[in-house]
Every structure is written in C-alpha cells, then in structure tokens.
Short mmCIF file of C-alpha atoms and ligand atoms in Angstrom, two decimals:
data_model
loop_
_atom_site.label_atom_id
_atom_site.label_comp_id
_atom_site.label_asym_id
_atom_site.label_seq_id
_atom_site.Cartn_x
_atom_site.Cartn_y
_atom_site.Cartn_z
CA MET A 6 -35.72 -68.90 -23.64
CA SER A 7 -38.47 -69.91 -21.29
CA LYS A 8 -38.24 -70.00 -17.49
CA PHE A 9 -38.45 -73.54 -16.21
CA SER A 10 -40.51 -72.84 -13.12
CA ASP A 11 -43.07 -70.83 -15.16
CA HIS A 12 -43.46 -73.51 -17.79
CA ASN A 13 -46.35 -75.95 -17.58
CA PHE A 14 -45.27 -79.32 -18.95
CA LYS A 15 -48.75 -80.85 -19.00
CA GLY A 16 -49.07 -83.27 -21.90
CA GLN A 17 -45.53 -82.51 -23.11
CA ARG A 18 -42.58 -84.79 -23.61
CA ALA A 19 -39.59 -83.01 -22.10
CA LEU A 20 -36.22 -84.01 -23.49
CA VAL A 21 -33.91 -83.40 -20.55
CA ARG A 22 -30.10 -83.36 -20.88
CA VAL A 23 -28.82 -84.48 -17.50
CA ASP A 24 -25.33 -85.20 -16.21
CA PHE A 25 -25.62 -88.81 -15.02
CA ASN A 26 -21.90 -89.34 -15.44
CA VAL A 27 -21.63 -91.11 -12.07
CA PRO A 28 -18.78 -93.30 -10.84
CA LEU A 29 -19.43 -97.06 -11.00
CA ASN A 30 -17.48 -99.86 -9.31
CA ASP A 31 -16.46 -103.24 -10.84
CA LYS A 32 -19.95 -104.61 -10.23
CA TYR A 33 -21.51 -101.62 -12.00
CA GLU A 34 -22.85 -100.26 -8.73
CA ILE A 35 -23.07 -96.48 -8.36
CA THR A 36 -20.58 -95.31 -5.73
CA ASP A 37 -21.74 -91.66 -5.64
CA ASP A 38 -25.19 -90.65 -6.90
CA THR A 39 -24.87 -86.89 -6.21
CA ARG A 40 -25.28 -86.01 -9.89
CA ILE A 41 -28.46 -88.06 -10.27
CA ARG A 42 -29.95 -86.57 -7.12
CA ALA A 43 -29.08 -83.07 -8.32
CA SER A 44 -31.43 -83.45 -11.29
CA LEU A 45 -34.37 -84.90 -9.34
CA PRO A 46 -36.14 -81.55 -8.65
CA THR A 47 -36.23 -80.86 -12.40
CA ILE A 48 -37.57 -84.32 -13.23
CA VAL A 49 -40.15 -84.27 -10.46
CA LYS A 50 -41.51 -80.82 -11.46
CA ILE A 51 -42.11 -82.02 -15.06
CA LEU A 52 -43.83 -85.21 -13.88
CA ARG A 53 -45.98 -83.31 -11.37
CA ASP A 54 -47.13 -80.96 -14.11
CA GLY A 55 -48.39 -83.99 -16.04
CA GLY A 56 -45.54 -84.21 -18.52
CA SER A 57 -43.26 -87.09 -19.39
CA VAL A 58 -39.47 -87.08 -19.22
CA ILE A 59 -36.91 -88.38 -21.70
CA LEU A 60 -33.51 -88.38 -20.04
CA MET A 61 -30.32 -88.24 -22.06
CA SER A 62 -26.79 -88.29 -20.69
CA HIS A 63 -23.26 -89.42 -21.29
CA LEU A 64 -21.39 -91.84 -19.02
CA GLY A 65 -17.61 -92.04 -19.01
CA ARG A 66 -15.51 -91.83 -22.15
CA PRO A 67 -16.43 -94.73 -24.44
CA LYS A 68 -13.94 -94.92 -27.31
CA ASP A 69 -15.47 -97.26 -29.88
CA GLY A 70 -19.23 -97.21 -29.79
CA PRO A 71 -21.47 -99.23 -27.46
CA SER A 72 -19.89 -101.13 -24.57
CA GLU A 73 -21.19 -102.83 -21.43
CA LYS A 74 -18.87 -100.80 -19.24
CA PHE A 75 -20.40 -97.46 -20.18
CA SER A 76 -24.04 -98.49 -20.56
CA LEU A 77 -26.61 -96.33 -18.80
CA LYS A 78 -28.68 -99.47 -18.20
CA HIS A 79 -26.67 -99.87 -14.98
CA LEU A 80 -28.38 -96.74 -13.65
CA VAL A 81 -32.01 -97.69 -14.32
CA ALA A 82 -32.68 -99.53 -11.05
CA HIS A 83 -31.26 -96.67 -9.03
CA VAL A 84 -33.23 -94.01 -10.91
CA ARG A 85 -36.38 -96.09 -10.28
CA LYS A 86 -35.53 -96.27 -6.58
CA LEU A 87 -35.01 -92.52 -6.33
CA LEU A 88 -38.22 -91.72 -8.22
CA GLN A 89 -40.30 -94.10 -6.06
CA GLY A 90 -43.31 -95.44 -7.91
CA VAL A 91 -42.61 -93.72 -11.23
CA ALA A 92 -42.42 -95.96 -14.32
CA VAL A 93 -38.86 -95.69 -15.66
CA PHE A 94 -38.11 -97.32 -19.03
CA PHE A 95 -34.77 -97.78 -20.73
CA ALA A 96 -34.12 -97.40 -24.47
CA PRO A 97 -31.08 -99.45 -25.54
CA ASP A 98 -30.13 -96.71 -28.01
CA CYS A 99 -30.44 -92.93 -27.88
CA THR A 100 -31.62 -92.66 -31.47
CA GLY A 101 -33.18 -95.01 -34.06
CA ASN A 102 -36.63 -96.60 -34.39
CA GLU A 103 -36.85 -98.19 -30.97
CA ALA A 104 -35.99 -94.95 -29.15
CA ILE A 105 -38.45 -93.03 -31.36
CA GLN A 106 -41.24 -95.50 -30.63
CA MET A 107 -40.55 -95.66 -26.92
CA ALA A 108 -40.47 -91.88 -26.68
CA ALA A 109 -43.70 -91.55 -28.68
CA SER A 110 -45.58 -94.03 -26.51
CA LEU A 111 -44.46 -92.48 -23.22
CA LYS A 112 -47.45 -91.47 -21.07
CA PRO A 113 -47.67 -88.46 -18.74
CA GLY A 114 -45.88 -89.23 -15.49
CA GLU A 115 -43.48 -91.70 -17.11
CA VAL A 116 -39.72 -91.54 -17.62
CA LEU A 117 -37.55 -92.91 -20.42
CA LEU A 118 -33.78 -93.11 -20.00
CA LEU A 119 -31.85 -93.22 -23.26
CA GLU A 120 -28.61 -95.15 -23.76
CA ASN A 121 -25.26 -93.32 -23.54
CA LEU A 122 -25.06 -90.41 -26.01
CA ARG A 123 -21.32 -90.88 -26.38
CA PHE A 124 -21.79 -94.28 -28.01
CA TYR A 125 -22.05 -92.03 -31.07
CA LYS A 126 -19.00 -90.00 -32.09
CA GLU A 127 -21.46 -87.43 -33.43
CA GLU A 128 -22.29 -86.37 -29.87
CA GLU A 129 -18.90 -84.89 -29.02
CA LYS A 130 -18.42 -83.64 -32.56
CA GLY A 131 -21.57 -81.59 -32.21
CA ASN A 132 -23.04 -83.14 -35.35
CA GLU A 133 -26.18 -81.29 -36.46
CA ASN A 134 -27.94 -84.28 -37.96
CA PHE A 135 -27.48 -86.29 -34.79
CA ALA A 136 -28.71 -83.34 -32.71
CA LYS A 137 -31.77 -83.06 -34.96
CA LYS A 138 -32.58 -86.75 -34.47
CA LEU A 139 -32.33 -86.35 -30.70
CA ALA A 140 -34.48 -83.21 -30.85
CA SER A 141 -37.25 -85.11 -32.66
CA LEU A 142 -37.81 -87.23 -29.52
CA GLY A 143 -39.25 -84.42 -27.40
CA ASP A 144 -41.56 -81.39 -27.53
CA VAL A 145 -39.49 -79.27 -25.16
CA TYR A 146 -35.72 -79.18 -24.50
CA VAL A 147 -34.43 -78.78 -20.96
CA ASN A 148 -30.70 -78.55 -20.25
CA ASP A 149 -29.87 -79.49 -16.67
CA ALA A 150 -26.28 -80.64 -17.28
CA PHE A 151 -24.17 -77.74 -16.05
CA GLY A 152 -21.13 -80.04 -15.76
CA THR A 153 -20.98 -80.25 -19.58
CA ALA A 154 -22.13 -76.68 -20.34
CA HIS A 155 -18.61 -75.78 -21.50
CA ARG A 156 -18.80 -78.35 -24.29
CA ALA A 157 -20.38 -77.61 -27.67
CA HIS A 158 -21.75 -81.12 -28.02
CA ALA A 159 -24.84 -82.23 -29.95
CA SER A 160 -27.01 -82.75 -26.86
CA THR A 161 -25.69 -79.82 -24.79
CA ALA A 162 -25.64 -76.98 -27.31
CA VAL A 163 -26.30 -77.84 -30.98
CA ILE A 164 -29.71 -79.36 -30.24
CA ALA A 165 -31.16 -76.09 -28.91
CA GLN A 166 -31.52 -74.62 -32.42
CA PHE A 167 -34.23 -77.17 -33.20
CA PHE A 168 -36.56 -75.77 -30.54
CA PRO A 169 -38.34 -72.39 -30.60
CA ARG A 170 -37.46 -69.88 -27.86
CA GLU A 171 -40.40 -70.80 -25.64
CA LYS A 172 -39.54 -74.50 -25.82
CA LYS A 173 -35.95 -74.46 -24.61
CA MET A 174 -34.84 -73.72 -21.09
CA PHE A 175 -32.43 -74.50 -18.26
CA GLY A 176 -33.48 -77.07 -15.67
CA LEU A 177 -33.51 -76.08 -11.99
CA LEU A 178 -29.93 -77.17 -11.30
CA MET A 179 -28.53 -75.35 -14.30
CA GLU A 180 -30.70 -72.30 -13.55
CA ASN A 181 -29.19 -72.12 -10.04
CA GLU A 182 -25.63 -72.52 -11.30
CA VAL A 183 -26.03 -69.84 -13.96
CA ALA A 184 -27.85 -67.46 -11.59
CA SER A 185 -25.12 -67.85 -8.92
CA ALA A 186 -22.28 -67.32 -11.38
CA GLU A 187 -24.03 -64.31 -12.92
CA LYS A 188 -24.69 -62.85 -9.49
CA VAL A 189 -20.95 -62.93 -8.82
CA PHE A 190 -19.62 -61.90 -12.20
CA LEU A 191 -22.32 -59.70 -13.72
CA HIS A 192 -24.17 -58.16 -10.78
CA SER A 193 -21.77 -58.33 -7.86
CA GLU A 194 -22.41 -56.14 -4.87
CA LYS A 195 -19.13 -54.50 -3.75
CA PRO A 196 -16.80 -55.09 -1.99
CA PHE A 197 -16.27 -58.23 -4.06
CA THR A 198 -13.53 -60.50 -2.72
CA ALA A 199 -12.18 -63.42 -4.72
CA ILE A 200 -10.23 -66.04 -2.78
CA ILE A 201 -7.95 -67.97 -5.09
CA GLY A 202 -5.78 -70.83 -3.88
CA GLY A 203 -4.52 -74.22 -4.94
CA ALA A 204 -1.26 -75.42 -6.30
CA LYS A 205 -0.42 -73.61 -9.49
CA VAL A 206 -0.47 -70.07 -10.85
CA SER A 207 -0.49 -71.48 -14.39
CA ASP A 208 -3.96 -73.02 -13.87
CA LYS A 209 -5.43 -69.76 -12.61
CA ILE A 210 -3.99 -67.05 -14.84
CA LEU A 211 -7.15 -66.58 -16.92
CA ILE A 212 -9.31 -66.52 -13.80
CA LEU A 213 -7.06 -63.92 -12.17
CA GLU A 214 -7.07 -61.78 -15.31
CA ASN A 215 -10.85 -61.85 -15.45
CA LEU A 216 -11.11 -61.11 -11.73
CA LEU A 217 -8.90 -58.05 -12.10
CA GLU A 218 -11.76 -56.58 -14.14
CA LYS A 219 -14.42 -57.46 -11.60
CA ALA A 220 -13.19 -57.82 -8.01
CA THR A 221 -12.23 -55.17 -5.48
CA ASP A 222 -10.01 -57.56 -3.47
CA ILE A 223 -8.18 -60.73 -4.44
CA ILE A 224 -6.84 -63.05 -1.74
CA ILE A 225 -4.14 -65.37 -3.02
CA GLY A 226 -3.33 -68.40 -0.88
CA GLY A 227 -2.14 -71.98 -1.33
CA GLY A 228 0.96 -73.04 -3.19
CA MET A 229 0.45 -70.42 -5.91
CA ALA A 230 1.02 -67.57 -3.43
CA TYR A 231 4.77 -68.31 -3.33
CA THR A 232 5.34 -67.53 -7.00
CA PHE A 233 3.82 -64.10 -6.31
CA LEU A 234 5.92 -63.65 -3.15
CA LYS A 235 9.04 -64.55 -5.10
CA ALA A 236 8.06 -62.08 -7.84
CA MET A 237 7.97 -59.42 -5.10
CA GLY A 238 11.52 -60.29 -4.04
CA GLY A 239 10.64 -62.57 -1.13
CA ARG A 240 12.68 -65.58 0.06
CA ILE A 241 10.42 -68.59 -0.20
CA GLY A 242 12.81 -71.46 0.65
CA ASN A 243 11.66 -74.71 -0.93
CA SER A 244 8.03 -73.63 -1.33
CA LEU A 245 6.20 -74.40 -4.55
CA CYS A 246 7.34 -71.95 -7.22
CA GLU A 247 6.76 -71.82 -10.95
CA GLN A 248 9.91 -70.14 -12.23
CA ASP A 249 8.41 -69.62 -15.67
CA ARG A 250 5.43 -67.78 -14.17
CA ILE A 251 7.28 -65.24 -12.08
CA GLU A 252 7.01 -62.68 -14.86
CA THR A 253 3.28 -63.39 -15.22
CA ALA A 254 2.87 -62.93 -11.48
CA SER A 255 4.69 -59.55 -11.66
CA PHE A 256 2.48 -58.52 -14.57
CA LEU A 257 -0.70 -59.44 -12.68
CA LEU A 258 0.49 -57.54 -9.58
CA LYS A 259 1.21 -54.46 -11.70
CA LYS A 260 -2.14 -54.69 -13.44
CA ALA A 261 -3.90 -54.96 -10.07
CA GLU A 262 -2.15 -51.82 -8.86
CA GLU A 263 -3.15 -49.91 -12.00
CA ARG A 264 -6.76 -51.00 -11.62
CA GLY A 265 -6.89 -50.32 -7.88
CA VAL A 266 -7.58 -53.96 -7.00
CA ASN A 267 -6.18 -54.95 -3.59
CA ILE A 268 -4.09 -58.12 -3.70
CA HIS A 269 -3.71 -59.91 -0.37
CA LEU A 270 -0.88 -62.40 0.02
CA PRO A 271 -0.41 -64.40 3.25
CA SER A 272 1.73 -62.42 5.71
CA ASP A 273 2.94 -65.65 7.33
CA SER A 274 2.99 -69.35 6.57
CA VAL A 275 3.00 -72.69 8.33
CA ILE A 276 6.30 -74.09 7.11
CA ALA A 277 7.48 -77.70 7.02
CA ASP A 278 10.85 -79.38 6.54
CA LYS A 279 9.35 -81.83 4.02
CA PHE A 280 6.15 -82.42 2.06
CA ASP A 281 4.80 -84.96 4.50
CA ALA A 282 1.94 -85.29 6.98
CA GLU A 283 4.52 -86.07 9.70
CA ALA A 284 6.95 -83.24 8.84
CA ASN A 285 8.41 -80.92 11.49
CA ILE A 286 6.54 -77.63 11.33
CA SER A 287 7.08 -74.00 12.33
CA ASP A 288 5.82 -70.49 11.47
CA ALA A 289 7.59 -67.88 9.36
CA PRO A 290 6.87 -64.65 7.53
CA SER A 291 5.91 -65.76 4.00
CA ASN A 292 8.64 -63.60 2.44
CA SER A 293 11.49 -65.00 4.53
CA ILE A 294 11.15 -68.76 4.60
CA PRO A 295 14.47 -70.45 5.44
CA ASP A 296 16.14 -72.71 2.87
CA GLY A 297 15.12 -76.32 3.29
CA TRP A 298 11.64 -75.32 4.51
CA MET A 299 8.45 -74.91 2.51
CA GLY A 300 5.16 -73.08 3.09
CA LEU A 301 2.34 -75.62 3.17
CA ASP A 302 -0.43 -73.50 4.69
CA ILE A 303 -1.18 -69.88 5.48
CA GLY A 304 -0.12 -68.93 9.02
CA PRO A 305 -2.18 -67.61 11.97
CA ASN A 306 -1.60 -63.92 11.11
CA ALA A 307 -2.62 -64.53 7.51
CA CYS A 308 -5.79 -66.25 8.76
CA GLU A 309 -6.70 -63.09 10.64
CA GLN A 310 -5.64 -60.85 7.73
CA PHE A 311 -7.76 -62.83 5.22
CA SER A 312 -10.72 -63.18 7.60
CA ASN A 313 -10.89 -59.39 8.03
CA VAL A 314 -11.10 -58.84 4.28
CA ILE A 315 -13.68 -61.61 3.86
CA LEU A 316 -15.88 -60.33 6.69
CA HIS A 317 -16.12 -56.90 5.04
CA SER A 318 -17.20 -58.32 1.69
CA LYS A 319 -20.64 -58.38 0.11
CA THR A 320 -19.76 -60.82 -2.67
CA ILE A 321 -17.30 -63.71 -2.27
CA LEU A 322 -15.96 -66.15 -4.79
CA TRP A 323 -13.77 -69.00 -3.56
CA ASN A 324 -11.69 -71.31 -5.69
CA GLY A 325 -8.79 -73.37 -4.37
CA PRO A 326 -7.61 -74.35 -0.87
CA MET A 327 -5.25 -72.20 1.25
CA GLY A 328 -2.88 -75.07 2.00
CA VAL A 329 -2.34 -78.80 1.74
CA PHE A 330 -5.72 -79.40 3.36
CA GLU A 331 -5.52 -83.16 2.79
CA MET A 332 -2.98 -83.32 5.67
CA PRO A 333 -4.25 -82.35 9.15
CA GLN A 334 -1.17 -80.23 9.98
CA PHE A 335 -1.86 -77.95 6.98
CA GLN A 336 -5.63 -77.66 6.93
CA HIS A 337 -6.09 -74.88 9.46
CA GLY A 338 -5.88 -72.04 6.91
CA THR A 339 -8.54 -73.56 4.68
CA ILE A 340 -10.84 -74.19 7.66
CA CYS A 341 -10.30 -70.64 8.88
CA VAL A 342 -11.18 -69.15 5.49
CA ALA A 343 -14.24 -71.44 5.25
CA GLY A 344 -15.35 -70.14 8.65
CA ALA A 345 -14.89 -66.52 7.59
CA VAL A 346 -16.84 -67.11 4.36
CA ALA A 347 -19.63 -68.73 6.42
CA ASP A 348 -19.69 -65.76 8.86
CA ALA A 349 -19.76 -63.22 6.03
CA THR A 350 -22.60 -65.17 4.43
CA GLN A 351 -24.53 -65.06 7.65
CA LYS A 352 -24.02 -61.29 7.72
CA GLY A 353 -25.64 -61.06 4.28
CA ALA A 354 -22.85 -61.57 1.75
CA PHE A 355 -23.39 -63.80 -1.28
CA SER A 356 -20.75 -66.54 -1.42
CA LEU A 357 -20.05 -68.93 -4.25
CA VAL A 358 -17.61 -71.82 -3.92
CA GLY A 359 -16.60 -73.45 -7.18
CA GLY A 360 -14.02 -75.66 -8.78
CA GLY A 361 -12.56 -78.99 -7.66
CA ASP A 362 -10.63 -78.87 -4.43
CA SER A 363 -12.33 -75.94 -2.72
CA VAL A 364 -15.65 -77.77 -3.12
CA ALA A 365 -14.04 -80.91 -1.67
CA ALA A 366 -12.65 -78.85 1.23
CA VAL A 367 -15.96 -77.15 2.01
CA ASN A 368 -17.67 -80.55 2.03
CA LYS A 369 -14.92 -82.16 4.10
CA PHE A 370 -15.04 -79.51 6.81
CA GLY A 371 -18.85 -79.30 6.97
CA TYR A 372 -19.41 -75.82 5.51
CA THR A 373 -21.56 -76.83 2.52
CA ASN A 374 -24.78 -75.42 3.98
CA LYS A 375 -23.12 -72.32 5.43
CA VAL A 376 -22.21 -70.70 2.12
CA SER A 377 -24.68 -69.36 -0.43
CA TYR A 378 -23.88 -71.75 -3.24
CA VAL A 379 -21.53 -74.66 -3.91
CA SER A 380 -21.18 -75.32 -7.62
CA THR A 381 -21.45 -78.86 -8.99
CA GLY A 382 -19.84 -78.00 -12.31
CA GLY A 383 -16.06 -78.11 -11.89
CA GLY A 384 -14.64 -77.43 -15.35
CA ALA A 385 -17.73 -75.54 -16.53
CA MET A 386 -17.67 -73.19 -13.55
CA LEU A 387 -13.94 -72.56 -13.97
CA GLU A 388 -14.50 -71.54 -17.59
CA PHE A 389 -17.24 -69.20 -16.40
CA PHE A 390 -14.75 -67.74 -13.88
CA GLU A 391 -12.35 -67.22 -16.78
CA GLY A 392 -14.95 -65.08 -18.50
CA LYS A 393 -15.59 -67.50 -21.35
CA THR A 394 -18.94 -67.95 -23.03
CA LEU A 395 -20.24 -71.43 -22.28
CA PRO A 396 -21.85 -73.04 -25.37
CA GLY A 397 -24.51 -74.82 -23.29
CA ILE A 398 -25.62 -71.54 -21.74
CA ALA A 399 -25.38 -69.47 -24.92
CA ALA A 400 -27.43 -72.03 -26.89
CA ILE A 401 -30.38 -71.56 -24.55
CA GLN A 402 -30.02 -67.82 -23.94
CA SER A 403 -29.50 -66.77 -27.55
P1 AMP B 9 -5.84 -76.85 -7.38
O1 AMP B 9 -6.30 -78.13 -8.03
O2 AMP B 9 -4.97 -76.01 -8.26
O3 AMP B 9 -6.97 -76.09 -6.76
O4 AMP B 9 -4.83 -77.27 -6.23
C1 AMP B 9 -5.25 -78.00 -5.11
C2 AMP B 9 -4.08 -78.65 -4.49
O5 AMP B 9 -3.14 -77.67 -4.09
C3 AMP B 9 -4.42 -79.44 -3.26
O6 AMP B 9 -4.18 -80.79 -3.50
C4 AMP B 9 -3.48 -78.90 -2.19
O7 AMP B 9 -2.88 -79.89 -1.42
C5 AMP B 9 -2.43 -78.18 -3.01
N1 AMP B 9 -1.78 -77.10 -2.25
C6 AMP B 9 -2.36 -76.10 -1.58
N2 AMP B 9 -1.46 -75.33 -0.96
C7 AMP B 9 -0.25 -75.85 -1.23
C8 AMP B 9 1.07 -75.50 -0.87
N3 AMP B 9 1.32 -74.45 -0.10
N4 AMP B 9 2.09 -76.27 -1.36
C9 AMP B 9 1.83 -77.32 -2.14
N5 AMP B 9 0.61 -77.70 -2.51
C10 AMP B 9 -0.44 -76.97 -2.07
#
C-alpha cells in the first residue's frame, strides 16, 4: 500500500472509487452534495500533480441494469462547477470500448466520470472479471469511498488485487476515516470513554461487546439505557424496553464488571406522559419511573454525571443520541454531552463521532468543528466499531 500524500501522480491515470451516491430530487437536481465535496481534496491533489482522474461510483440501487433515474450523468454539471475550469467528461458506460477509449485519451489535468457501476450486477457480486475490466482503465487505484468500505464489491475491494502494492492506496477522505477509527480502537490513549445511545440495545450489542475489550468507561444513554436499568431491577414505567434483550443486558453488565470496565447509566431522566413534543414532562430517578411515564432524555444529574466522565477522558467515541433529540423538550441531554465532548477535545482528548443519528445531532447543534472527527461513513464506521474487518480497507492494506 502506498501513502496517497507521498505519491506523485504525474502522467498517471488514477482510477478513483468515490462515493457519489447523492440524493436527487424529481428534476434530478442534487439536494445534498456533501459526498461529492468530501472527495474533492483527493481529486484536486491528483490533478495538481499532473495526473488525470477516472471517477467511478454507484448511485442508488438500480435493479435491472441502466436507467435514467440512477444515471451519473445528472452529476456531471455539478462536478464541473465544483472543479472550476477542469475538463470533466462523462462515459455512458463504466466498461466497454467507449469507456476504454475515453480513459486512454484522457490528458493530464482532465477528469472522466464513469456511468453507474451498479448498472452491472457484477459490481455488487464482486465479480473478478468485471473488477479486472475496471482495473484496466487506470494505472493507479485510489479508494476514497469509505461509505462502501464494508462491502466486498468489485470496485471497492476485488479490484485492488489487480494493482501492485505501490499502486493502490486510500484517498484523503478514506485515509482520515481509517486513521481516526484506528486511533480510537487500536491506539487509544486511556481513559477511553465510549458514549453509546440511541433507541435499541439490539442494534448495539456487537459494538458494546467490542468496546468491553477496549474502553475504560462506557456511558449508556438514550432509549437503550432502560433495558439495562430494567435488567438491574429498576422500575422504568413505559420507557422503551426490549424484553428479549434483558438477559443480554445482564450479561454485558456482568462482563463489564469482570473486565473492570465502568458502565455509566443515567442517574435521572426527563420523563414524559406520552411520546410527543407537547407531552407533560417531569424529572425522576431513572430506576423509579412511575407507570404511565417514559424516559425520553437523560436528566440534569445524569448530564453532570456523564460530563464528569467525559471531561476526564483522553479518547472519546460517540455513537447515538442521549434522548429524543428531534423534539426540543428532549434534546438537552444530547446537547450537554456534545458540549462535554467539545470541552474534552479542547483539553486535548481525541473525539470521534460516528454513525447516523449522533452525526445528525452534532451537525444540528453546531458541534461539528468542535470534535476531532465526524465520520461520513455510517454503516461502514459502525462495522468498524463492531470490530469487523472491512473488505475495502483490507484489500488496500493487505
Ligand atoms: P439509533 O438509530 O439507534 O442511534 O437511535 C436514534 C433514535 O433513538 C433517535 O431517533 C432518538 O429519537 C431515539 N431515542 C433516543 N432516546 C430515546 C428514548 N429515551 N426513548 C425513545 N427513543 C429514543
């Protein structure tokens, strides 16, 4: 594996796997171009070196081959706009004679965007022949699509075998994602606090199991906390509870005790008489919530309790909100934790926020630039948190 920033792309055609899977409206206009922007530093570095760029991506989930709805041609004008002054061509197929010719005639400083990889079933099947055809288009392979790194597809993993070690590498976005995740999971400075929230225990069991091997402290908030509180004999009223996970929760608590990992559950909760933005609210100890009431956020004491742990940490991982942050009455706990993570970061801790709703919350409350890293790869980052080997990473590193 070569390091992207050390590589000189002069005179080379770089085949770059990007994640341009952006949302489009009915008029095929891009409604959020974050993913395209995220790959610009990688593209620009290759062009500045005097190389050319062949971009390949998927868009949506086409079922039966080519279709207007999922064509990457809708993105060309916007890519041109973002790359100001750079010649951006579009190949109406990602393989075949036309794509081969267009790739071969690309000049330094030029960009070619290939049509949707998923117009071929071979892409998701990880077909070797298809991967080999794609590989023949470029001299160097760059994977900058962290969002699909957990898939063993032709363009994200299988393709890497057709390039020698020094001609395959992560792009800048992927490099940052991998480095941040490795910093937390492989080289964490202690104390290492993981903050896990969100709705369900069942979604987070593998993450919690992996964290029990790595973290010194685990803060459990959000709806999932109540299954743990119930497992400990608490009264949780009508709070979210997964009956069939109570045993799992007990097992995880026992394992934490054996391993000396501190588990922090919210001492109190903001409780509501219904799941509604306009509900009547009150405060209660999290282990004695009256019947007919439900915990929808961590309470003020829990905010202080969690903040203290966070502020004494050197490494912080955050996945999942502390309450129903979409409703103003129940967002205080999530904001408070975001503030504590930001303060700890300012004091020198490394903080990584990853996975769906916690990323949305950090963005919503304006903390994006106050934490060390916010991951763009939802599902991929979660699999990393679960301790799985990601095919897209392994293919480059091996
Ligand atoms: P997840 O996708 O598992 O991270 O869960 C995120 C969702 O959990 C958000 O939509 C929150 O509104 C929801 N959530 C957080 N805390 C609670 C709670 N105490 N009760 C019910 N839902 C919650």
